[in-house]
Amino acid sequence: MGDGGDGRLGGGGGHRYRARPRRGGDGRCGACERRRRTRVAPAGLERSAAVSDRIELRGIRVWGRHGANPGEKDRPQPFDLDLMLEVDLSAAERSDMLADTIDYDALHRGVVRIVQTRSFDLLERLAGEIAALALRDARVCRASISIAKPRLLDGTTPVVTLERVR
């Protein structure tokens, strides 16, 4: 996936990869828990616990062979995806280094590879595979994937949205 071999989208940049994220007593990801606490922004402004850092890839158009009905997998058809990752971006905010954030290009390539090379009956399963890809990076606390199949039904577009929390 172009991840530098440490399991993180965007390489390691000197940070050690942990097979399992640190978790508090309630089982939450340490990065998610830190984000819930108040912290100081670079300009000296306080960032409230309600602030959520996100990386989003919107409007990904990929052609693939997915579907449960006869004929749906016979030829590629378009799928429109939106992906949102909740991740602590404070290190990247301070360092201005790609290694401290999610590499959008690597993430995009991974999503495209799954849609183009795999084949599932259900959009739910496809979304689950993409969520698993995103959650391989221990810094990602939450992944939300929406997949639309625009040419399936006349007059409407079915969309499946799946959200997974570490």
Coordinates of C-alpha atoms in Angstrom, one line a residue:
M1 CA 0.0 0.0 0.0
G2 CA 3.0 2.3 -0.1
D3 CA 3.0 2.6 3.6
G4 CA 6.7 2.2 4.3
G5 CA 6.2 -1.2 5.9
D6 CA 5.0 0.0 9.3
G7 CA 1.3 -0.3 8.7
R8 CA 0.6 3.4 8.6
L9 CA -0.7 5.3 5.6
G10 CA 2.0 7.8 4.9
G11 CA 5.0 6.0 6.3
G12 CA 6.5 6.2 9.8
G13 CA 8.5 9.3 10.0
G14 CA 10.3 8.2 13.1
H15 CA 7.2 7.1 15.0
R16 CA 7.1 3.5 16.1
Y17 CA 4.2 1.4 14.8
R18 CA 2.2 -0.3 17.5
A19 CA 0.3 -3.4 16.6
R20 CA -2.4 -2.3 19.0
P21 CA -3.2 1.3 19.9
R22 CA -2.9 2.4 23.5
R23 CA -6.3 2.3 25.2
G24 CA -7.7 3.8 28.3
G25 CA -9.6 1.8 30.9
D26 CA -12.8 2.2 28.9
G27 CA -11.2 0.6 25.8
R28 CA -11.0 3.7 23.7
C29 CA -8.1 4.5 21.4
G30 CA -5.6 6.8 23.1
A31 CA -5.6 9.2 20.2
C32 CA -9.4 9.5 20.4
E33 CA -9.3 10.1 24.1
R34 CA -6.6 12.8 23.8
R35 CA -8.8 14.5 21.2
R36 CA -11.7 14.6 23.6
R37 CA -9.6 16.6 26.1
T38 CA -9.1 20.3 25.7
R39 CA -5.8 21.3 24.0
V40 CA -4.1 24.5 23.0
A41 CA -4.1 25.4 19.3
P42 CA -0.9 27.0 17.8
A43 CA -2.3 30.5 18.0
G44 CA -2.9 30.1 21.7
L45 CA -6.6 29.5 21.2
E46 CA -8.1 26.7 23.2
R47 CA -9.5 23.8 21.1
S48 CA -12.5 22.4 22.8
A49 CA -13.2 18.7 23.2
A50 CA -15.9 19.0 20.6
V51 CA -13.4 19.8 17.9
S52 CA -12.8 16.8 15.7
D53 CA -10.0 16.4 13.3
R54 CA -10.9 14.8 10.0
I55 CA -9.5 13.8 6.7
E56 CA -12.0 13.4 3.9
L57 CA -11.8 12.1 0.4
R58 CA -15.0 13.1 -1.5
G59 CA -16.3 12.2 -4.9
I60 CA -14.1 9.2 -5.6
R61 CA -15.4 7.7 -8.8
V62 CA -14.3 4.1 -9.4
W63 CA -15.5 1.4 -11.8
G64 CA -16.0 -2.1 -10.3
R65 CA -18.0 -5.3 -10.5
H66 CA -20.2 -5.5 -7.4
G67 CA -23.8 -6.5 -7.1
A68 CA -26.2 -9.2 -5.9
N69 CA -28.6 -9.2 -8.9
P70 CA -28.0 -11.2 -12.1
G71 CA -25.9 -9.3 -14.6
E72 CA -24.6 -6.7 -12.2
K73 CA -21.1 -8.1 -12.3
D74 CA -21.0 -8.7 -16.0
R75 CA -19.3 -5.4 -16.8
P76 CA -17.8 -2.6 -14.7
Q77 CA -20.2 0.0 -13.4
P78 CA -19.5 3.3 -11.5
F79 CA -19.4 3.6 -7.8
D80 CA -19.1 7.0 -6.0
L81 CA -17.4 7.0 -2.6
D82 CA -16.9 9.5 0.2
L83 CA -14.5 8.6 2.9
M84 CA -14.1 10.4 6.3
L85 CA -11.4 9.5 8.8
E86 CA -11.3 10.9 12.3
V87 CA -7.6 11.2 13.2
D88 CA -5.6 13.4 15.5
L89 CA -4.0 15.9 13.2
S90 CA -2.2 17.9 15.9
A91 CA 1.2 16.4 15.1
A92 CA 0.9 17.3 11.4
E93 CA -0.4 20.7 12.3
R94 CA 2.8 21.4 14.3
S95 CA 5.4 19.6 12.1
D96 CA 4.1 20.2 8.5
M97 CA 5.4 16.7 7.6
L98 CA 3.5 14.1 5.6
A99 CA 4.7 11.4 7.9
D100 CA 2.6 12.9 10.7
T101 CA -0.7 12.6 8.8
I102 CA -2.6 10.2 6.5
D103 CA -1.2 10.1 3.0
Y104 CA -4.2 10.9 0.8
D105 CA -2.6 9.4 -2.3
A106 CA -1.8 6.1 -0.6
L107 CA -5.3 6.0 0.9
H108 CA -6.9 6.8 -2.5
R109 CA -4.9 4.1 -4.3
G110 CA -5.9 1.5 -1.7
V111 CA -9.6 2.4 -2.0
V112 CA -9.4 2.2 -5.9
R113 CA -7.5 -1.1 -5.7
I114 CA -10.2 -2.7 -3.5
V115 CA -13.1 -1.5 -5.7
Q116 CA -11.4 -2.4 -9.0
T117 CA -9.9 -5.8 -8.1
R118 CA -12.3 -7.3 -5.6
S119 CA -15.9 -8.3 -6.3
F120 CA -18.7 -8.4 -3.6
D121 CA -22.4 -8.9 -3.8
L122 CA -23.2 -6.2 -1.3
L123 CA -22.1 -2.6 -0.9
E124 CA -22.0 -3.2 2.8
R125 CA -19.2 -5.7 2.4
L126 CA -17.3 -3.4 0.0
A127 CA -17.6 -0.6 2.6
G128 CA -16.4 -2.9 5.3
E129 CA -13.3 -3.8 3.3
I130 CA -12.5 -0.1 2.8
A131 CA -13.1 0.6 6.5
A132 CA -10.7 -2.2 7.4
L133 CA -8.1 -0.6 5.1
A134 CA -8.5 2.8 6.8
L135 CA -8.4 1.3 10.3
R136 CA -5.1 -0.4 9.6
D137 CA -3.5 2.9 10.5
A138 CA -3.5 3.0 14.3
R139 CA -3.9 6.7 14.3
V140 CA -7.4 6.5 12.7
C141 CA -10.1 6.4 15.4
R142 CA -13.2 6.4 13.2
A143 CA -13.8 5.7 9.6
S144 CA -17.0 6.5 7.7
I145 CA -17.5 5.2 4.2
S146 CA -20.4 6.1 1.9
I147 CA -20.8 4.2 -1.4
A148 CA -23.3 5.2 -4.0
K149 CA -24.3 3.0 -7.0
P150 CA -25.7 5.7 -9.4
R151 CA -26.8 3.6 -12.3
L152 CA -28.7 0.8 -10.4
L153 CA -32.2 2.2 -10.0
D154 CA -34.2 4.6 -12.2
G155 CA -35.0 7.8 -10.4
T156 CA -32.9 7.2 -7.3
T157 CA -29.3 6.3 -6.2
P158 CA -28.9 3.8 -3.4
V159 CA -26.2 4.7 -0.9
V160 CA -24.7 2.6 1.9
T161 CA -22.9 4.4 4.7
L162 CA -20.9 2.4 7.1
E163 CA -19.1 3.8 10.2
R164 CA -16.5 1.9 12.2
V165 CA -15.0 3.1 15.5
R166 CA -11.8 1.8 16.9

